[in-house]
PDB file of C-alpha atoms in Angstrom:
ATOM      1  CA  MET A   1      47.687   1.464  18.997  1.00  0.00           C
ATOM      2  CA  GLN A   2      51.292   2.541  18.488  1.00  0.00           C
ATOM      3  CA  PRO A   3      51.821   6.286  17.932  1.00  0.00           C
ATOM      4  CA  ILE A   4      51.694   7.352  14.296  1.00  0.00           C
ATOM      5  CA  ALA A   5      54.222  10.017  13.358  1.00  0.00           C
ATOM      6  CA  ALA A   6      52.907  13.222  11.867  1.00  0.00           C
ATOM      7  CA  TYR A   7      53.138  13.910   8.153  1.00  0.00           C
ATOM      8  CA  GLU A   8      51.537  16.536   5.948  1.00  0.00           C
ATOM      9  CA  LEU A   9      48.211  15.617   4.388  1.00  0.00           C
ATOM     10  CA  PRO A  10      48.382  15.847   0.592  1.00  0.00           C
ATOM     11  CA  ARG A  11      46.881  18.928  -1.025  1.00  0.00           C
ATOM     12  CA  LEU A  12      47.316  17.438  -4.480  1.00  0.00           C
ATOM     13  CA  ARG A  13      45.705  14.239  -5.660  1.00  0.00           C
ATOM     14  CA  PRO A  14      46.414  11.653  -8.349  1.00  0.00           C
ATOM     15  CA  ASP A  15      44.516  11.783 -11.621  1.00  0.00           C
ATOM     16  CA  GLY A  16      42.473   8.888 -12.951  1.00  0.00           C
ATOM     17  CA  PRO A  17      39.505   7.809 -15.077  1.00  0.00           C
ATOM     18  CA  GLY A  18      37.095   8.857 -12.322  1.00  0.00           C
ATOM     19  CA  ASP A  19      38.039  12.516 -12.735  1.00  0.00           C
ATOM     20  CA  ARG A  20      35.107  12.880 -15.126  1.00  0.00           C
ATOM     21  CA  TRP A  21      32.729  12.115 -12.267  1.00  0.00           C
ATOM     22  CA  ARG A  22      30.996  14.915 -10.392  1.00  0.00           C
ATOM     23  CA  VAL A  23      29.268  14.440  -7.054  1.00  0.00           C
ATOM     24  CA  GLU A  24      25.515  14.749  -7.504  1.00  0.00           C
ATOM     25  CA  PRO A  25      24.288  16.206  -4.187  1.00  0.00           C
ATOM     26  CA  ARG A  26      20.752  14.845  -4.599  1.00  0.00           C
ATOM     27  CA  ASN A  27      22.153  11.321  -4.876  1.00  0.00           C
ATOM     28  CA  ALA A  28      25.141  11.536  -2.529  1.00  0.00           C
ATOM     29  CA  ALA A  29      26.078  10.663   1.035  1.00  0.00           C
ATOM     30  CA  LEU A  30      29.143  11.303   3.186  1.00  0.00           C
ATOM     31  CA  LEU A  31      30.628   8.299   4.980  1.00  0.00           C
ATOM     32  CA  VAL A  32      32.652   9.167   8.080  1.00  0.00           C
ATOM     33  CA  HIS A  33      34.773   6.052   8.348  1.00  0.00           C
ATOM     34  CA  ASP A  34      36.016   4.784  11.746  1.00  0.00           C
ATOM     35  CA  MET A  35      36.737   8.192  13.286  1.00  0.00           C
ATOM     36  CA  GLN A  36      36.861   6.638  16.737  1.00  0.00           C
ATOM     37  CA  ASP A  37      39.036   7.804  19.617  1.00  0.00           C
ATOM     38  CA  TYR A  38      40.974   4.522  19.608  1.00  0.00           C
ATOM     39  CA  PHE A  39      42.230   5.159  16.089  1.00  0.00           C
ATOM     40  CA  VAL A  40      42.446   8.938  16.001  1.00  0.00           C
ATOM     41  CA  LYS A  41      44.350   9.391  19.260  1.00  0.00           C
ATOM     42  CA  ALA A  42      47.217   7.340  17.792  1.00  0.00           C
ATOM     43  CA  PHE A  43      48.071  10.163  15.388  1.00  0.00           C
ATOM     44  CA  GLU A  44      50.626  12.600  16.698  1.00  0.00           C
ATOM     45  CA  PRO A  45      49.910  16.322  16.351  1.00  0.00           C
ATOM     46  CA  PRO A  46      49.649  18.112  13.995  1.00  0.00           C
ATOM     47  CA  LEU A  47      48.399  15.186  11.886  1.00  0.00           C
ATOM     48  CA  ARG A  48      45.567  14.465  14.323  1.00  0.00           C
ATOM     49  CA  THR A  49      44.456  18.090  14.210  1.00  0.00           C
ATOM     50  CA  ALA A  50      44.643  18.255  10.423  1.00  0.00           C
ATOM     51  CA  LEU A  51      42.629  15.048  10.049  1.00  0.00           C
ATOM     52  CA  VAL A  52      39.903  16.085  12.477  1.00  0.00           C
ATOM     53  CA  ASP A  53      39.731  19.565  10.931  1.00  0.00           C
ATOM     54  CA  GLY A  54      39.348  18.034   7.477  1.00  0.00           C
ATOM     55  CA  VAL A  55      36.674  15.527   8.445  1.00  0.00           C
ATOM     56  CA  ALA A  56      34.794  18.179  10.426  1.00  0.00           C
ATOM     57  CA  GLY A  57      34.868  20.380   7.324  1.00  0.00           C
ATOM     58  CA  ALA A  58      33.437  17.544   5.244  1.00  0.00           C
ATOM     59  CA  VAL A  59      30.666  16.958   7.786  1.00  0.00           C
ATOM     60  CA  ASP A  60      29.837  20.681   7.844  1.00  0.00           C
ATOM     61  CA  TRP A  61      29.729  20.734   4.034  1.00  0.00           C
ATOM     62  CA  ALA A  62      27.386  17.751   3.895  1.00  0.00           C
ATOM     63  CA  ARG A  63      25.032  19.063   6.560  1.00  0.00           C
ATOM     64  CA  ARG A  64      24.813  22.484   4.925  1.00  0.00           C
ATOM     65  CA  ALA A  65      24.061  20.840   1.579  1.00  0.00           C
ATOM     66  CA  LYS A  66      21.445  18.539   3.182  1.00  0.00           C
ATOM     67  CA  ILE A  67      23.507  15.521   2.147  1.00  0.00           C
ATOM     68  CA  PRO A  68      23.082  12.484   4.422  1.00  0.00           C
ATOM     69  CA  VAL A  69      25.986  11.806   6.769  1.00  0.00           C
ATOM     70  CA  MET A  70      26.593   8.188   7.739  1.00  0.00           C
ATOM     71  CA  TYR A  71      29.161   6.673  10.069  1.00  0.00           C
ATOM     72  CA  THR A  72      30.989   3.424  10.679  1.00  0.00           C
ATOM     73  CA  ALA A  73      32.349   2.372  14.051  1.00  0.00           C
ATOM     74  CA  GLN A  74      33.809  -0.831  15.414  1.00  0.00           C
ATOM     75  CA  PRO A  75      31.915  -2.202  18.434  1.00  0.00           C
ATOM     76  CA  GLY A  76      34.962  -3.018  20.559  1.00  0.00           C
ATOM     77  CA  SER A  77      35.594  -6.101  22.723  1.00  0.00           C
ATOM     78  CA  MET A  78      34.866  -8.353  19.754  1.00  0.00           C
ATOM     79  CA  SER A  79      35.175 -12.082  20.273  1.00  0.00           C
ATOM     80  CA  THR A  80      37.697 -14.118  18.324  1.00  0.00           C
ATOM     81  CA  ASP A  81      34.891 -15.417  16.131  1.00  0.00           C
ATOM     82  CA  GLU A  82      33.624 -11.889  15.481  1.00  0.00           C
ATOM     83  CA  ARG A  83      37.072 -10.597  14.554  1.00  0.00           C
ATOM     84  CA  GLY A  84      38.012 -13.574  12.432  1.00  0.00           C
ATOM     85  CA  LEU A  85      41.255 -13.006  10.542  1.00  0.00           C
ATOM     86  CA  LEU A  86      41.518  -9.446  11.871  1.00  0.00           C
ATOM     87  CA  SER A  87      42.930 -10.994  15.048  1.00  0.00           C
ATOM     88  CA  ASP A  88      45.872 -12.460  13.135  1.00  0.00           C
ATOM     89  CA  PHE A  89      46.931  -9.037  11.876  1.00  0.00           C
ATOM     90  CA  TRP A  90      45.708  -6.611  14.559  1.00  0.00           C
ATOM     91  CA  GLY A  91      45.236  -8.595  17.762  1.00  0.00           C
ATOM     92  CA  ALA A  92      42.242  -8.078  20.026  1.00  0.00           C
ATOM     93  CA  GLY A  93      41.524  -4.522  18.908  1.00  0.00           C
ATOM     94  CA  MET A  94      39.723  -1.881  20.936  1.00  0.00           C
ATOM     95  CA  ASP A  95      37.773  -2.331  24.169  1.00  0.00           C
ATOM     96  CA  ARG A  96      34.090  -1.548  24.442  1.00  0.00           C
ATOM     97  CA  ARG A  97      34.716   1.508  26.584  1.00  0.00           C
ATOM     98  CA  ALA A  98      33.887   5.055  25.618  1.00  0.00           C
ATOM     99  CA  GLY A  99      37.542   6.065  25.439  1.00  0.00           C
ATOM    100  CA  ASP A 100      38.032   3.635  22.565  1.00  0.00           C
ATOM    101  CA  THR A 101      34.729   3.292  20.728  1.00  0.00           C
ATOM    102  CA  SER A 102      33.469   6.889  20.901  1.00  0.00           C
ATOM    103  CA  ILE A 103      33.480   8.897  17.696  1.00  0.00           C
ATOM    104  CA  VAL A 104      35.649  12.004  17.985  1.00  0.00           C
ATOM    105  CA  ASP A 105      33.662  14.888  19.464  1.00  0.00           C
ATOM    106  CA  ARG A 106      34.008  17.325  16.570  1.00  0.00           C
ATOM    107  CA  VAL A 107      32.591  14.897  14.020  1.00  0.00           C
ATOM    108  CA  ARG A 108      30.122  13.036  16.232  1.00  0.00           C
ATOM    109  CA  PRO A 109      26.699  12.085  14.773  1.00  0.00           C
ATOM    110  CA  ASP A 110      23.938  14.574  15.498  1.00  0.00           C
ATOM    111  CA  GLY A 111      21.513  11.950  16.794  1.00  0.00           C
ATOM    112  CA  SER A 112      19.618  11.409  13.561  1.00  0.00           C
ATOM    113  CA  GLU A 113      22.641  10.250  11.542  1.00  0.00           C
ATOM    114  CA  PRO A 114      23.082   6.459  11.374  1.00  0.00           C
ATOM    115  CA  VAL A 115      26.103   4.571  12.668  1.00  0.00           C
ATOM    116  CA  PHE A 116      26.799   1.213  11.004  1.00  0.00           C
ATOM    117  CA  THR A 117      28.751  -1.440  12.863  1.00  0.00           C
ATOM    118  CA  LYS A 118      32.136  -2.036  11.273  1.00  0.00           C
ATOM    119  CA  TRP A 119      33.034  -5.727  11.204  1.00  0.00           C
ATOM    120  CA  ARG A 120      35.716  -5.939   8.520  1.00  0.00           C
ATOM    121  CA  TYR A 121      37.895  -3.655   6.396  1.00  0.00           C
ATOM    122  CA  SER A 122      34.998  -2.831   4.060  1.00  0.00           C
ATOM    123  CA  ALA A 123      32.260  -0.638   5.511  1.00  0.00           C
ATOM    124  CA  PHE A 124      29.685  -2.722   3.634  1.00  0.00           C
ATOM    125  CA  VAL A 125      30.254  -6.055   5.397  1.00  0.00           C
ATOM    126  CA  GLY A 126      27.629  -7.404   7.788  1.00  0.00           C
ATOM    127  CA  ASN A 127      25.456  -4.326   8.215  1.00  0.00           C
ATOM    128  CA  GLY A 128      22.739  -2.346   6.435  1.00  0.00           C
ATOM    129  CA  LEU A 129      24.898   0.321   4.789  1.00  0.00           C
ATOM    130  CA  GLU A 130      24.215  -0.724   1.205  1.00  0.00           C
ATOM    131  CA  TRP A 131      20.492  -1.084   1.899  1.00  0.00           C
ATOM    132  CA  ALA A 132      20.398   2.417   3.426  1.00  0.00           C
ATOM    133  CA  LEU A 133      22.118   3.893   0.369  1.00  0.00           C
ATOM    134  CA  ARG A 134      19.840   2.075  -2.077  1.00  0.00           C
ATOM    135  CA  ARG A 135      16.712   3.047  -0.162  1.00  0.00           C
ATOM    136  CA  GLN A 136      17.629   6.730  -0.450  1.00  0.00           C
ATOM    137  CA  GLY A 137      18.664   6.520  -4.102  1.00  0.00           C
ATOM    138  CA  ILE A 138      22.304   7.250  -3.285  1.00  0.00           C
ATOM    139  CA  HIS A 139      24.921   6.281  -5.854  1.00  0.00           C
ATOM    140  CA  ASP A 140      27.722   8.706  -4.913  1.00  0.00           C
ATOM    141  CA  LEU A 141      29.615   7.966  -1.692  1.00  0.00           C
ATOM    142  CA  VAL A 142      32.066  10.563  -0.378  1.00  0.00           C
ATOM    143  CA  ILE A 143      34.517   8.934   2.043  1.00  0.00           C
ATOM    144  CA  ALA A 144      36.545  10.504   4.869  1.00  0.00           C
ATOM    145  CA  GLY A 145      38.317   9.019   7.883  1.00  0.00           C
ATOM    146  CA  VAL A 146      40.871   6.272   8.601  1.00  0.00           C
ATOM    147  CA  TYR A 147      42.884   4.362   7.515  1.00  0.00           C
ATOM    148  CA  ALA A 148      43.568   5.269   3.893  1.00  0.00           C
ATOM    149  CA  SER A 149      45.417   2.063   2.991  1.00  0.00           C
ATOM    150  CA  VAL A 150      43.050  -0.309   4.785  1.00  0.00           C
ATOM    151  CA  GLY A 151      39.377   0.502   5.351  1.00  0.00           C
ATOM    152  CA  ILE A 152      39.184   3.536   3.079  1.00  0.00           C
ATOM    153  CA  LEU A 153      40.749   1.734   0.121  1.00  0.00           C
ATOM    154  CA  THR A 154      38.754  -1.456   0.693  1.00  0.00           C
ATOM    155  CA  THR A 155      35.483   0.423   1.077  1.00  0.00           C
ATOM    156  CA  ALA A 156      36.128   2.369  -2.127  1.00  0.00           C
ATOM    157  CA  LEU A 157      36.794  -0.859  -4.024  1.00  0.00           C
ATOM    158  CA  ASP A 158      33.710  -2.509  -2.537  1.00  0.00           C
ATOM    159  CA  ALA A 159      31.536   0.498  -3.406  1.00  0.00           C
ATOM    160  CA  PHE A 160      32.790   0.346  -6.986  1.00  0.00           C
ATOM    161  CA  ASN A 161      31.906  -3.354  -7.161  1.00  0.00           C
ATOM    162  CA  ARG A 162      28.370  -2.441  -6.052  1.00  0.00           C
ATOM    163  CA  ASP A 163      28.056   0.291  -8.726  1.00  0.00           C
ATOM    164  CA  ILE A 164      28.270   3.030  -6.105  1.00  0.00           C
ATOM    165  CA  ARG A 165      30.721   5.747  -7.140  1.00  0.00           C
ATOM    166  CA  PRO A 166      33.352   6.353  -4.430  1.00  0.00           C
ATOM    167  CA  PHE A 167      34.866   9.806  -3.921  1.00  0.00           C
ATOM    168  CA  VAL A 168      37.819   9.789  -1.497  1.00  0.00           C
ATOM    169  CA  LEU A 169      38.846  13.100   0.064  1.00  0.00           C
ATOM    170  CA  SER A 170      42.646  13.156  -0.039  1.00  0.00           C
ATOM    171  CA  ASP A 171      43.000  15.691   2.783  1.00  0.00           C
ATOM    172  CA  CYS A 172      40.253  14.177   4.958  1.00  0.00           C
ATOM    173  CA  VAL A 173      41.781  10.714   5.334  1.00  0.00           C
ATOM    174  CA  ALA A 174      44.964   9.604   7.083  1.00  0.00           C
ATOM    175  CA  ASP A 175      47.173   6.535   7.223  1.00  0.00           C
ATOM    176  CA  PHE A 176      50.095   4.986   9.084  1.00  0.00           C
ATOM    177  CA  ASP A 177      52.573   7.017   7.026  1.00  0.00           C
ATOM    178  CA  ALA A 178      52.736   9.335   4.034  1.00  0.00           C
ATOM    179  CA  GLU A 179      53.805   6.556   1.675  1.00  0.00           C
ATOM    180  CA  GLY A 180      50.826   4.363   2.508  1.00  0.00           C
ATOM    181  CA  HIS A 181      48.519   7.355   2.229  1.00  0.00           C
ATOM    182  CA  ALA A 182      49.804   8.225  -1.236  1.00  0.00           C
ATOM    183  CA  ALA A 183      49.721   4.611  -2.435  1.00  0.00           C
ATOM    184  CA  ALA A 184      46.110   4.180  -1.316  1.00  0.00           C
ATOM    185  CA  LEU A 185      45.000   7.350  -3.099  1.00  0.00           C
ATOM    186  CA  ASP A 186      46.837   6.284  -6.236  1.00  0.00           C
ATOM    187  CA  HIS A 187      45.134   2.881  -6.196  1.00  0.00           C
ATOM    188  CA  VAL A 188      41.686   4.441  -5.820  1.00  0.00           C
ATOM    189  CA  ALA A 189      42.337   6.948  -8.601  1.00  0.00           C
ATOM    190  CA  ARG A 190      43.630   4.276 -10.978  1.00  0.00           C
ATOM    191  CA  TYR A 191      41.063   1.558 -10.408  1.00  0.00           C
ATOM    192  CA  SER A 192      37.911   2.421  -8.507  1.00  0.00           C
ATOM    193  CA  GLY A 193      37.038   6.041  -7.796  1.00  0.00           C
ATOM    194  CA  ARG A 194      37.784   9.705  -7.832  1.00  0.00           C
ATOM    195  CA  VAL A 195      40.242  11.308  -5.442  1.00  0.00           C
ATOM    196  CA  LEU A 196      39.741  14.985  -4.683  1.00  0.00           C
ATOM    197  CA  THR A 197      40.318  17.545  -1.968  1.00  0.00           C
ATOM    198  CA  LEU A 198      37.623  19.003   0.246  1.00  0.00           C
ATOM    199  CA  ASN A 199      37.926  22.347  -1.548  1.00  0.00           C
ATOM    200  CA  GLU A 200      37.463  20.634  -4.909  1.00  0.00           C
ATOM    201  CA  LEU A 201      34.430  18.806  -3.586  1.00  0.00           C
ATOM    202  CA  SER A 202      32.870  21.991  -2.262  1.00  0.00           C
ATOM    203  CA  ALA A 203      33.404  23.740  -5.591  1.00  0.00           C
ATOM    204  CA  SER A 204      32.334  20.878  -7.869  1.00  0.00           C
ATOM    205  CA  ALA A 205      29.216  19.914  -5.933  1.00  0.00           C
ATOM    206  CA  ALA A 206      27.986  23.432  -5.272  1.00  0.00           C
TER     207      ALA A 206
END
């Protein structure tokens, strides 16, 4: 991955039709999306620190509230057939070594929290994520991680199409630049979900 220049994570968020939604803790889960060393180490400080701090705060909030925490992670060393069209845009991707595939220490699963294999932009493709949510009666999905304009946006749209309400944490996701970050949040707010900050989430779902 090429280095990603630091920018300030937004503390404000765009308004949209989803602003009437409130996270229902009894029917919610937190999705920690692709917070793997391969992706996160590309961010230059202080963006990397701000992102990890934000996602760690979201994980702490969910665990304290007894809200399920779920993860996605790419397997690494995927074959051309496994990667499909991803290869045309992103090349071979990460290796299957711990330095690439490992989830960042501060937000790592606790051992009981499931990790779903990430095959495509959407977190729902080719794994049991939707089944796990349905089985637990979850219809609110809080999303944190990377990248805002790719997997985060696509997962929010896919959740919406499955009648699962997506909540994207504006200060707990990051992108390749500030413009892409802002555009992704705006798209979610306009068309598929609610965008809010971690502080707003903590207050509204208390």
